[in-house]
mmCIF file of C-alpha atoms in Angstrom:
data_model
loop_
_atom_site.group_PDB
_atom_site.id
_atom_site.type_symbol
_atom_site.label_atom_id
_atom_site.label_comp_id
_atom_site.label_asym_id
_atom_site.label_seq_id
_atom_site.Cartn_x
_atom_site.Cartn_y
_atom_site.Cartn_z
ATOM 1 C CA UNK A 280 0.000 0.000 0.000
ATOM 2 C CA UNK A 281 1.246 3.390 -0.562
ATOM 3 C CA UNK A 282 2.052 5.306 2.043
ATOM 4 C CA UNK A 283 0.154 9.009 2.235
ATOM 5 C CA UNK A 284 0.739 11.570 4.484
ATOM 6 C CA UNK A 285 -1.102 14.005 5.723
ATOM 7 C CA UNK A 286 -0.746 18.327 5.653
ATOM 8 C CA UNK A 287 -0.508 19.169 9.130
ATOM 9 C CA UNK A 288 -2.535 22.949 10.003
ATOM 10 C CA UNK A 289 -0.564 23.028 13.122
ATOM 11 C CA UNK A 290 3.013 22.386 13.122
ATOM 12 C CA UNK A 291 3.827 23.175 16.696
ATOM 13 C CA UNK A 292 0.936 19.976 17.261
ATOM 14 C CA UNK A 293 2.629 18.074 14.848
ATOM 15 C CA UNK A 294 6.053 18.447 16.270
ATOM 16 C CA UNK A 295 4.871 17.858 19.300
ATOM 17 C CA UNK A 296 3.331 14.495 18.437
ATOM 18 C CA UNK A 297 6.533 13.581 16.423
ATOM 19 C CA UNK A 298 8.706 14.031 19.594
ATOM 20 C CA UNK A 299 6.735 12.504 22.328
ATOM 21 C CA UNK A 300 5.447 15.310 24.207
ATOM 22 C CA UNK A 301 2.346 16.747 24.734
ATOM 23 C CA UNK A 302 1.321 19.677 22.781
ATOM 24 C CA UNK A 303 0.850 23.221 24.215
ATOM 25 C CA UNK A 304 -2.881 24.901 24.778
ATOM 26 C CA UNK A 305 -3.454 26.906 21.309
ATOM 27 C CA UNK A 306 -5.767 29.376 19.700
ATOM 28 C CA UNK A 307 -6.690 27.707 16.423
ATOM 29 C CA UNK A 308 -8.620 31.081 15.363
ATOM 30 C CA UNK A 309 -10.382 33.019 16.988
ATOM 31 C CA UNK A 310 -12.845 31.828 19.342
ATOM 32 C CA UNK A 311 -11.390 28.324 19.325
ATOM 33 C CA UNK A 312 -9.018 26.776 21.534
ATOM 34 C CA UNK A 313 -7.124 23.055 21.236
ATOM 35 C CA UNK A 314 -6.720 21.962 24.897
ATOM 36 C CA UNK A 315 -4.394 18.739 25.507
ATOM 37 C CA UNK A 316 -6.103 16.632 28.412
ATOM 38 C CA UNK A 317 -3.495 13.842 29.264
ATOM 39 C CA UNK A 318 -4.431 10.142 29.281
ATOM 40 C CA UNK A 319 -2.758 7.842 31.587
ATOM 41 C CA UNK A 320 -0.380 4.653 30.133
ATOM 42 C CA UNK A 321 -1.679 4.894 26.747
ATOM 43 C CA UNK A 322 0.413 5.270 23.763
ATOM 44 C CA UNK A 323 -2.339 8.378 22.173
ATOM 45 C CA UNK A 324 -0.770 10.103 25.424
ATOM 46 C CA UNK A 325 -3.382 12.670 25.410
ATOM 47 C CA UNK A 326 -7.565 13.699 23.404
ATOM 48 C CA UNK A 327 -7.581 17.174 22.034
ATOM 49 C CA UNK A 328 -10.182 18.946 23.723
ATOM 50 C CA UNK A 329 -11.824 21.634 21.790
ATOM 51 C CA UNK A 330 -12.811 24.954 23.470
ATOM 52 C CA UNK A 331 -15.598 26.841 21.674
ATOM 53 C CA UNK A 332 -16.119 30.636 22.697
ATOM 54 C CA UNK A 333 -19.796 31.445 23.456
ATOM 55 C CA UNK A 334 -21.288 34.828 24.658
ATOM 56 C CA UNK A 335 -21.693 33.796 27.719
ATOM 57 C CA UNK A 336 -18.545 31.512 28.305
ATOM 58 C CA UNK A 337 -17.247 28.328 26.589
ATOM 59 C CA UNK A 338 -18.688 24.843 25.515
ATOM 60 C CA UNK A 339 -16.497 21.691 24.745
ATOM 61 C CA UNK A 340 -15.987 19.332 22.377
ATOM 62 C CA UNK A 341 -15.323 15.804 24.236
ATOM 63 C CA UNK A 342 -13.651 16.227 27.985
ATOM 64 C CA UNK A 343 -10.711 13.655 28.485
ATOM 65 C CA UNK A 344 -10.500 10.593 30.989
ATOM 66 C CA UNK A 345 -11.718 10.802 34.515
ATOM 67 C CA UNK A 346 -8.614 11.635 36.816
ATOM 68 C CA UNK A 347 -7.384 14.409 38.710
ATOM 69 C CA UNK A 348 -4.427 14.931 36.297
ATOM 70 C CA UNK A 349 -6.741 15.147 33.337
ATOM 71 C CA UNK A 350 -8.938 17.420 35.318
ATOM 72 C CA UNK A 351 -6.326 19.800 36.272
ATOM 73 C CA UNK A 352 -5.158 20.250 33.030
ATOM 74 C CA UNK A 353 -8.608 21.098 31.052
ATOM 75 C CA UNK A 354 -9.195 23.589 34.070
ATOM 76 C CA UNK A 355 -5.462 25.247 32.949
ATOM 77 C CA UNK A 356 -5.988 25.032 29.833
ATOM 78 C CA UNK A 357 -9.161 27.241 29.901
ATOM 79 C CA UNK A 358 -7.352 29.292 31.986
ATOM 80 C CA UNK A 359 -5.372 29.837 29.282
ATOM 81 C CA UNK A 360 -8.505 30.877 27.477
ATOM 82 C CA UNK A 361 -9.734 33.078 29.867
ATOM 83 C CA UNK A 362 -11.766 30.795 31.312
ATOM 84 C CA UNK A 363 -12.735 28.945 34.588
ATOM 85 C CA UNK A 364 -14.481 25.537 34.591
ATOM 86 C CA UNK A 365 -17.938 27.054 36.019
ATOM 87 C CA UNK A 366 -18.124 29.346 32.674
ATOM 88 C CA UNK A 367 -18.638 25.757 30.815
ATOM 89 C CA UNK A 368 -22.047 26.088 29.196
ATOM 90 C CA UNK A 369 -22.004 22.342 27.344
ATOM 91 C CA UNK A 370 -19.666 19.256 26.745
ATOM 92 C CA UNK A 371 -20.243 17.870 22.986
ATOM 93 C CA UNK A 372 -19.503 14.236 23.594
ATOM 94 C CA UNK A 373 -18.014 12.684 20.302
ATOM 95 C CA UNK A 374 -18.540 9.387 21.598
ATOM 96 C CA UNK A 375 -18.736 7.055 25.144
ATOM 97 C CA UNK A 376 -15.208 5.797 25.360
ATOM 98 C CA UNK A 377 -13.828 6.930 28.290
ATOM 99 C CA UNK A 378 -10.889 9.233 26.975
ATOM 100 C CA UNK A 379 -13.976 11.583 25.459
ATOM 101 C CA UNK A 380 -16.644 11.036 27.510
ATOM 102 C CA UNK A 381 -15.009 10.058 31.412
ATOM 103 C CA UNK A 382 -14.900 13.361 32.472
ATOM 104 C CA UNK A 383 -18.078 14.815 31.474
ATOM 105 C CA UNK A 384 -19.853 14.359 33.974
ATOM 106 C CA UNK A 385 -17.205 15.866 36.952
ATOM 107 C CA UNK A 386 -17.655 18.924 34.432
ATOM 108 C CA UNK A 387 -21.399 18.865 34.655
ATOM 109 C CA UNK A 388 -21.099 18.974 38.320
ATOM 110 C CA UNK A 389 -18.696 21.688 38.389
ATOM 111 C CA UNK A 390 -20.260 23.546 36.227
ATOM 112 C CA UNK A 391 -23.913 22.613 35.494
ATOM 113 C CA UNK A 392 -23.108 22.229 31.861
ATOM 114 C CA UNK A 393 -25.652 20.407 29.765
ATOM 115 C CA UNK A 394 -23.732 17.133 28.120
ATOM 116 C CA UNK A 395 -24.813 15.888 24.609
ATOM 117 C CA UNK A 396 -24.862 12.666 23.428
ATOM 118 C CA UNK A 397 -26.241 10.708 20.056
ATOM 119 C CA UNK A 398 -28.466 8.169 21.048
ATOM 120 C CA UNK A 399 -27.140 5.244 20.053
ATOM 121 C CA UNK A 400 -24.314 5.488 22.685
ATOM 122 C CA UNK A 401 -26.560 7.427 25.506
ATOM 123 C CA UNK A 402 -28.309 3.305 25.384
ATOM 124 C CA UNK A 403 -25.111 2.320 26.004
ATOM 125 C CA UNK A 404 -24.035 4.102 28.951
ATOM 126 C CA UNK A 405 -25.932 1.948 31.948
ATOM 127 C CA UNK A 406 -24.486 -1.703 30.170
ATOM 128 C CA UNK A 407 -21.626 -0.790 29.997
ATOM 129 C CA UNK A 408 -20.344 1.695 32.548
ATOM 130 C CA UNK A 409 -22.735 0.875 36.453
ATOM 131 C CA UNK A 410 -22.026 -1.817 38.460
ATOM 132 C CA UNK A 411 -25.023 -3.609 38.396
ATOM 133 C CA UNK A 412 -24.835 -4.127 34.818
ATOM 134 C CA UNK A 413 -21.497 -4.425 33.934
ATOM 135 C CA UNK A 414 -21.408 -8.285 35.002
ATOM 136 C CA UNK A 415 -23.651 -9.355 32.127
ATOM 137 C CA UNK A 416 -21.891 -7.646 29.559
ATOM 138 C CA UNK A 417 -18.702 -9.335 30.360
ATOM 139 C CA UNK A 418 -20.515 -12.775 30.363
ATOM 140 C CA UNK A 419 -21.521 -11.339 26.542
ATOM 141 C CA UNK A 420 -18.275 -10.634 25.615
ATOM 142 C CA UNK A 421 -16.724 -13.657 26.781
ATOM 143 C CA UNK A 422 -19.396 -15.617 24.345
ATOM 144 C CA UNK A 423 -18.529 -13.984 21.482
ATOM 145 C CA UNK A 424 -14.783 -14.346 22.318
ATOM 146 C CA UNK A 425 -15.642 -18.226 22.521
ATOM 147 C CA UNK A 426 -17.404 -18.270 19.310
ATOM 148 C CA UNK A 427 -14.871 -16.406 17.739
ATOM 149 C CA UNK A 428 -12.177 -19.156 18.880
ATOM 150 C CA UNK A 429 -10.017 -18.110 21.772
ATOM 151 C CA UNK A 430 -8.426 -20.280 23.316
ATOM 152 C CA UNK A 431 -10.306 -21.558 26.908
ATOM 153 C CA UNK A 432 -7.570 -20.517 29.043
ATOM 154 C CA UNK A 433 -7.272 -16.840 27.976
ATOM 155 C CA UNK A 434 -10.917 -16.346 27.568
ATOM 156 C CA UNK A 435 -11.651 -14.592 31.073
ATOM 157 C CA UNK A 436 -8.587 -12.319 30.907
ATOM 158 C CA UNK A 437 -9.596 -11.207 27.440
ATOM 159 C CA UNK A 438 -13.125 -10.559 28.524
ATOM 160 C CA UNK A 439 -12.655 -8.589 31.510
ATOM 161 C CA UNK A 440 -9.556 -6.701 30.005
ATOM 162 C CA UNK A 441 -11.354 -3.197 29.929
ATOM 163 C CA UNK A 442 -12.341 -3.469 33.769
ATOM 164 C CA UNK A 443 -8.694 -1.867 34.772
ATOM 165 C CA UNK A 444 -10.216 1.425 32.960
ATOM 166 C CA UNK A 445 -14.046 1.783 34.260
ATOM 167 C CA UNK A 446 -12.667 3.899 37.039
ATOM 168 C CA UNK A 447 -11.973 6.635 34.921
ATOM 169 C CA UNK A 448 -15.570 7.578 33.784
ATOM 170 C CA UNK A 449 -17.790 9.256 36.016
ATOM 171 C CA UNK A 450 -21.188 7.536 34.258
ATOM 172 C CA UNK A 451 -23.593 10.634 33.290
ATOM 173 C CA UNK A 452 -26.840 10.743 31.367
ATOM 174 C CA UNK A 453 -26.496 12.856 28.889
ATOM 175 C CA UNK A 454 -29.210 15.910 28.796
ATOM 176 C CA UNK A 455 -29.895 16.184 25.362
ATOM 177 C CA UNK A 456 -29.248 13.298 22.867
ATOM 178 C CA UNK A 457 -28.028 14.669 19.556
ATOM 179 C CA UNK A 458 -29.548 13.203 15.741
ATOM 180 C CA UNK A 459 -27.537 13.391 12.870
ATOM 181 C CA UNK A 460 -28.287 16.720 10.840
ATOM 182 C CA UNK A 461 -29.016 18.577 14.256
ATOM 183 C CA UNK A 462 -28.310 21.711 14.956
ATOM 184 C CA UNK A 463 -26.224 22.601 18.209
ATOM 185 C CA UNK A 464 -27.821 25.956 18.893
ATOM 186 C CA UNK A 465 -24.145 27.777 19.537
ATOM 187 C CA UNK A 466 -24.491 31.143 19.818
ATOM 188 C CA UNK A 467 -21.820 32.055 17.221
ATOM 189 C CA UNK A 468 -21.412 28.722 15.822
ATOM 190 C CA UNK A 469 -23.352 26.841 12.909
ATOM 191 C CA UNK A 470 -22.515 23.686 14.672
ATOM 192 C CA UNK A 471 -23.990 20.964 13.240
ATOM 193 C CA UNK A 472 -23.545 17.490 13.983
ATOM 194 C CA UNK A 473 -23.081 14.359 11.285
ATOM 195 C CA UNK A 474 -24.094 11.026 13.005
ATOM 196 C CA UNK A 475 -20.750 8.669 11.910
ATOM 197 C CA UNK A 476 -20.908 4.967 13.220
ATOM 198 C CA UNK A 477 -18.737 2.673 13.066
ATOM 199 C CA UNK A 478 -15.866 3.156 15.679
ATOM 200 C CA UNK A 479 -18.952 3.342 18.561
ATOM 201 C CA UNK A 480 -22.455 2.842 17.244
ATOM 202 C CA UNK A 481 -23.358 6.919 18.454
ATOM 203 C CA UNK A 482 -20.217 8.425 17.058
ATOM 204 C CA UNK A 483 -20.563 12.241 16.192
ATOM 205 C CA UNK A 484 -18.550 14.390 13.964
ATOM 206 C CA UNK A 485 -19.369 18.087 13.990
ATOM 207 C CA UNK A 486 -19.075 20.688 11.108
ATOM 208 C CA UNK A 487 -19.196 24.189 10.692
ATOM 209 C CA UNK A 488 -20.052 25.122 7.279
ATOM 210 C CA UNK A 489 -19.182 29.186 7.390
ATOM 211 C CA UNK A 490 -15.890 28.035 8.913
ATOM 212 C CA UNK A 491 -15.283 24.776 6.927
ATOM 213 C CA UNK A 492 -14.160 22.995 10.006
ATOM 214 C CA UNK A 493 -14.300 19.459 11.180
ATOM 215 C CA UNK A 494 -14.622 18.345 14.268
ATOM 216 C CA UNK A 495 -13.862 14.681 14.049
ATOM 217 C CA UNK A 496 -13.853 13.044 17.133
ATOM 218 C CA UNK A 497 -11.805 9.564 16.274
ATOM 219 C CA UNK A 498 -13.348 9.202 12.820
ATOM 220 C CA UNK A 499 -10.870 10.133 11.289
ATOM 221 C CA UNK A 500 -7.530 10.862 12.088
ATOM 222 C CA UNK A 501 -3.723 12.259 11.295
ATOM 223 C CA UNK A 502 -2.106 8.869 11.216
ATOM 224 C CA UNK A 503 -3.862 6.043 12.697
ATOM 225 C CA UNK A 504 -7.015 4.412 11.978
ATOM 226 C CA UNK A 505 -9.686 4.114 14.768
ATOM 227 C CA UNK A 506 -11.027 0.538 16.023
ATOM 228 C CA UNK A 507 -13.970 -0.691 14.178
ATOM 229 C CA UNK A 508 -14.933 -3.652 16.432
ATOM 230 C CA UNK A 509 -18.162 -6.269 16.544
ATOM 231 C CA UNK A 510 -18.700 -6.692 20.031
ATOM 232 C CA UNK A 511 -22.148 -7.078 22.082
ATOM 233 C CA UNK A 512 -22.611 -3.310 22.007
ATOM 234 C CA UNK A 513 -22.099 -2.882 18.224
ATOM 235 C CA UNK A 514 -24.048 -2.720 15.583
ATOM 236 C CA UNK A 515 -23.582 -5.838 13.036
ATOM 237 C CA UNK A 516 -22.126 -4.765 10.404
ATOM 238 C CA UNK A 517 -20.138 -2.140 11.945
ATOM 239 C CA UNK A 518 -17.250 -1.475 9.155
ATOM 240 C CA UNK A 519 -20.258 -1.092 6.664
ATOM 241 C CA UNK A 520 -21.223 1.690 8.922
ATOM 242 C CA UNK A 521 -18.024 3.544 8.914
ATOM 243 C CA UNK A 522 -17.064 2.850 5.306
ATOM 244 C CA UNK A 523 -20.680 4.143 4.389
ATOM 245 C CA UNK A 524 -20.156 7.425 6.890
ATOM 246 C CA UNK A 525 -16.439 7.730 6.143
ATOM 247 C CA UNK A 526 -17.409 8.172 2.205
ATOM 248 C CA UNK A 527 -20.391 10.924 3.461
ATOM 249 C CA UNK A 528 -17.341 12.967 5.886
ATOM 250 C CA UNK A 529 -15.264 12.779 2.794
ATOM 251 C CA UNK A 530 -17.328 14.786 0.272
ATOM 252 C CA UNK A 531 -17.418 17.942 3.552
ATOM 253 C CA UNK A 532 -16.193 20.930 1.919
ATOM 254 C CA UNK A 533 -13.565 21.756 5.022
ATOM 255 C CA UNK A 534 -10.228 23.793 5.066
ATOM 256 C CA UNK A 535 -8.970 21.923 8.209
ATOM 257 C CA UNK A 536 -9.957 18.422 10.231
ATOM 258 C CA UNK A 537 -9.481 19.001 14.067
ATOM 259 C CA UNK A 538 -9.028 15.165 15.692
ATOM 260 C CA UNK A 539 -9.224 14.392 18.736
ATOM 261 C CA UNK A 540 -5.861 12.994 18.722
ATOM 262 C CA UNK A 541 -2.291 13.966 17.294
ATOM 263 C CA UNK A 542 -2.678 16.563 15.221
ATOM 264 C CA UNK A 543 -4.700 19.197 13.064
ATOM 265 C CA UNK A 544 -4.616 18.811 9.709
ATOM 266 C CA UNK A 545 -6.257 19.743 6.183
ATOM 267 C CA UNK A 546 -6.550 17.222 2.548
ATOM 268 C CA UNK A 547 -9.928 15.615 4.406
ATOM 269 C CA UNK A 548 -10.731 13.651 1.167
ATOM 270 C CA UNK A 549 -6.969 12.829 0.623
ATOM 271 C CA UNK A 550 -7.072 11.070 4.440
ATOM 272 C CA UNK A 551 -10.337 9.300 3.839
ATOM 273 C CA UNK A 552 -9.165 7.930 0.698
ATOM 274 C CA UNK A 553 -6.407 6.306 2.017
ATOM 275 C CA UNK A 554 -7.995 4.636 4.984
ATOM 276 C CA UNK A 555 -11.029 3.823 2.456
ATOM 277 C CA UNK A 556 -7.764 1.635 0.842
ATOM 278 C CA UNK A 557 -5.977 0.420 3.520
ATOM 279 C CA UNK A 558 -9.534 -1.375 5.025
ATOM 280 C CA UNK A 559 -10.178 -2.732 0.829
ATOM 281 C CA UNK A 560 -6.519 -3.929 2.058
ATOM 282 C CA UNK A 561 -7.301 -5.552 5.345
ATOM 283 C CA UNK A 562 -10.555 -7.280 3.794
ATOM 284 C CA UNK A 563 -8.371 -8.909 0.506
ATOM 285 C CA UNK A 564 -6.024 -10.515 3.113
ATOM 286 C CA UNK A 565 -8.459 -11.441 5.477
ATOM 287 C CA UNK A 566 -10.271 -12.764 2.721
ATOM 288 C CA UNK A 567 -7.006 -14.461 1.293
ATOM 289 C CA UNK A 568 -6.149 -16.052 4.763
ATOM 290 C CA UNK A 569 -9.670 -18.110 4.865
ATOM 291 C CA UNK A 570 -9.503 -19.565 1.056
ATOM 292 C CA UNK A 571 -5.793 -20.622 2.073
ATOM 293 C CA UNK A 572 -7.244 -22.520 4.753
ATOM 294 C CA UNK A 573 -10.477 -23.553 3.270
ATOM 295 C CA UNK A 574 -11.090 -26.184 4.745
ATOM 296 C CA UNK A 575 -13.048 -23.555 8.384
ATOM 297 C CA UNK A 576 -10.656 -21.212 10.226
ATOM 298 C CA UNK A 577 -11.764 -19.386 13.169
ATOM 299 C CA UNK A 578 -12.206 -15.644 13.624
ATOM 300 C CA UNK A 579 -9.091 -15.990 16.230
ATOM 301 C CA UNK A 580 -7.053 -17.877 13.907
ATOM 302 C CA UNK A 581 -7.359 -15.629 11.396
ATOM 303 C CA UNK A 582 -6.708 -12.393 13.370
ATOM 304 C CA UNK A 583 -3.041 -14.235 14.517
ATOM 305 C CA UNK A 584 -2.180 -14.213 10.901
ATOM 306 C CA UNK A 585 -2.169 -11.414 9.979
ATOM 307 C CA UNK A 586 0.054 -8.303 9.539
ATOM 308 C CA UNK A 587 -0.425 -6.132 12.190
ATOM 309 C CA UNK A 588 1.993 -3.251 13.927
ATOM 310 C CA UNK A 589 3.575 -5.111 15.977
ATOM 311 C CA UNK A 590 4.002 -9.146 16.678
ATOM 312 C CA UNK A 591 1.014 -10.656 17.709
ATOM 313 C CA UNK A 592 2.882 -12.420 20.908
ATOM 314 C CA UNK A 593 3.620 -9.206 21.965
ATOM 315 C CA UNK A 594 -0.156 -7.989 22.542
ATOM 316 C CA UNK A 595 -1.381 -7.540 26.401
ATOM 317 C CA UNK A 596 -4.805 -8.958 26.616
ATOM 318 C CA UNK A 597 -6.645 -5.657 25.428
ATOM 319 C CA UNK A 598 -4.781 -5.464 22.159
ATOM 320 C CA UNK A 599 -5.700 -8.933 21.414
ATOM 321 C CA UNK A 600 -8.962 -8.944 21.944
ATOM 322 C CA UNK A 601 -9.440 -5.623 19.987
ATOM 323 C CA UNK A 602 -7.771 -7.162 17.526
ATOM 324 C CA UNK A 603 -9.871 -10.258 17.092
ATOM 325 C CA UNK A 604 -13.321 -7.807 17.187
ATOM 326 C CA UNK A 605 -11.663 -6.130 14.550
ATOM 327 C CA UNK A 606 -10.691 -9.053 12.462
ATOM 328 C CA UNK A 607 -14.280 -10.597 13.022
ATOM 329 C CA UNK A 608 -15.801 -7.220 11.650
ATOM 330 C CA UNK A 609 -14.182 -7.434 8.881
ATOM 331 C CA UNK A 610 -15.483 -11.068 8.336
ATOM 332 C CA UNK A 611 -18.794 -9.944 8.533
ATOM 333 C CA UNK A 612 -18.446 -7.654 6.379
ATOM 334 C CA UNK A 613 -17.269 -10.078 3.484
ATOM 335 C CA UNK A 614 -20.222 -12.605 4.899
ATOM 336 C CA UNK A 615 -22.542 -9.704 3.838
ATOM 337 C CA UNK A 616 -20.920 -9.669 0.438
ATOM 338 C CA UNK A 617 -21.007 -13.394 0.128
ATOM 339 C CA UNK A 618 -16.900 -13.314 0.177
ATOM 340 C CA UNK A 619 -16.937 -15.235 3.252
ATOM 341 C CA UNK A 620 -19.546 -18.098 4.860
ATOM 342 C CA UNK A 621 -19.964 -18.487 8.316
ATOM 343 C CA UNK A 622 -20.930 -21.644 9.927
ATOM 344 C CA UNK A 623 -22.475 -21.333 13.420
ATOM 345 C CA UNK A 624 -20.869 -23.283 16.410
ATOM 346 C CA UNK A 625 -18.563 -23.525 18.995
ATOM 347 C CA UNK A 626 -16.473 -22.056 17.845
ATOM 348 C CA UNK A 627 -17.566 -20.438 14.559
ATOM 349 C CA UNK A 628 -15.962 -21.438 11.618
ATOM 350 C CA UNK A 629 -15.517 -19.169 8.222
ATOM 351 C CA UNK A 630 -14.731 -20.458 4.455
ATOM 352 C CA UNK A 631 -14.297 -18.853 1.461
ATOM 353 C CA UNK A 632 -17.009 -17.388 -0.354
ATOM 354 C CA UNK A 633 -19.447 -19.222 -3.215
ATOM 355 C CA UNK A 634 -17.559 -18.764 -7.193
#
């Protein structure tokens, strides 16, 4: 595959990302601020918070993970804007993963701010996130894990691998639930959002048409390409979804993309191209792998043999399943095409598709 780079609109963000540090608190124009929130042990090392200037003080675009450090630093970096925490009006969650929507609600209380969610994910919230429901959806992942071939002795760790991070979201309901095509009602702004599935089933972009600005949450991004998992709070055919809302983001008329990781940049189309190509790449080997087999391979199985980042023996237990979810999404997408047929057991076993 060719390798494309992007045209960074910052490049005191982009050499920050390139040497390891974390960027500094910056006015992208005026009456918008980038503001770094750290995230602990994670190799993104921190979600670009966005700051937008209202009338009457400031609303925010995602919040960070749930910890004092992370805390500290969105409060300094609206300091930095002239701001205190209690002038926070509303928090425009992207998504519910915990380095966007964790903090949220410790804003909310601080503040009273309103926090917005799409409804897809606001369902998703109680399963996933309060103790008296987070039980059964480990027993669901651990099913699909065992259908999708790992091995009985690392089936529990693999399962319960997020449970080291459920600390760091403080669970909210949201208190307005955003559709896609909605209008924010930002004094100043002509927010919009754009409903994009696929990396969480309620993922949100947001675009300003007068400004020709993207706010993409983790849809799409400088360098790496987000996680587009099945698991049993998906949708089923999850990479349909984000190939299908990646090709609508890529026809947005926008100067400049602001993630909500690494780094600004512009060439929108350019970026969605080229992860448009290197999925078609994923699904061809994927694809390859099971006819080489032929004979029934399991979702597993296939995921250790292929190319990924890094060796596969070198994954902690989070990395592998993530990495099985997303091999088994792409499965199902090629069983929706006919390129690959599944047959139902314990585990499940996949073949090539019908000539």
């Amino acid at each position: 595959m060719v390798k494309y780079v992007v045209t960074p609109s910052s490049e005191t963000q982009h050499a920050a990302w390139r040497s390891g540090a974390v960027p500094e608190v910056e006015r992208v124009r005026p009456g918008l601020w980038s503001i770094p929130v750290p995230i602990p042990v994670n190799p993104l090392r921190y979600v670009l918070v966005y700051a937008l200037e209202l009338p009457d003080g400031v609303a925010i675009v995602d919040a960070g993970w749930n910890t004092d450090e992370a805390y500290d630093a969105l409060v300094a970096g609206l300091g930095v804007a002239g701001f205190a925490i209690t002038d926070v009006k509303g928090v425009l969650v992207t998504h519910i993963h915990p380095d966007h929507y964790g903090l949220a609600g410790r804003v909310r209380e601080m503040s009273g701010a309103w926090i917005a969610l799409h409804p897809a994910d606001a369902a998703l919230v109680h399963d996933r996130y309060d103790d008296d429901a987070i039980d059964s959806l480990v027993r669901r992942e651990r099913a699909q894990l065992g259908r999708a071939g790992v091995p009985a002795g690392t089936l529990d760790e693999l399962a319960g691998a997020s449970m080291m991070i459920r600390h760091l979201v403080a669970t909210a309901k949201p208190d307005r639930l955003v559709e896609d095509g909605d209008p924010l009602g930002l004094p100043g702004w002509d927010l919009r959002a754009l409903w994009t599935p696929g990396h969480s089933p309620g993922h949100l972009c947001f675009v300003s048409p007068s400004r020709r600005l993207l706010f993409s949450g983790d849809h799409v991004l400088a360098k790496i390409t987000p996680i587009v998992a099945v698991h049993p709070q998906s949708r089923p055919n999850p990479l349909a979804d984000y190939l299908d809302s990646l090709a609508a983001v890529g026809k947005l008329d926008v100067e400049e993309v602001l993630p909500a990781h690494e780094y600004r940049f512009a060439d929108l189309a350019g970026r969605v191209g080229y992860v448009v190509a290197h999925h078609e790449e994923r699904l061809a080997e994927i694809e390859a792998t099971v006819a080489a087999v032929g004979d029934g391979i399991t979702c597993w199985d296939v995921a250790t043999r292929l190319t990924w980042s890094r060796e596969w023996e070198t994954f902690p237990p989070f990395m592998r399943r993530a990495a099985t979810n997303e091999t088994l999404a792409h499965l199902v997408w090629l069983e929706d095409r006919g390129r690959a047929i599944r047959v139902p057991g314990e585990p499940d076993l996949w073949f090539p598709g019908l000539p």
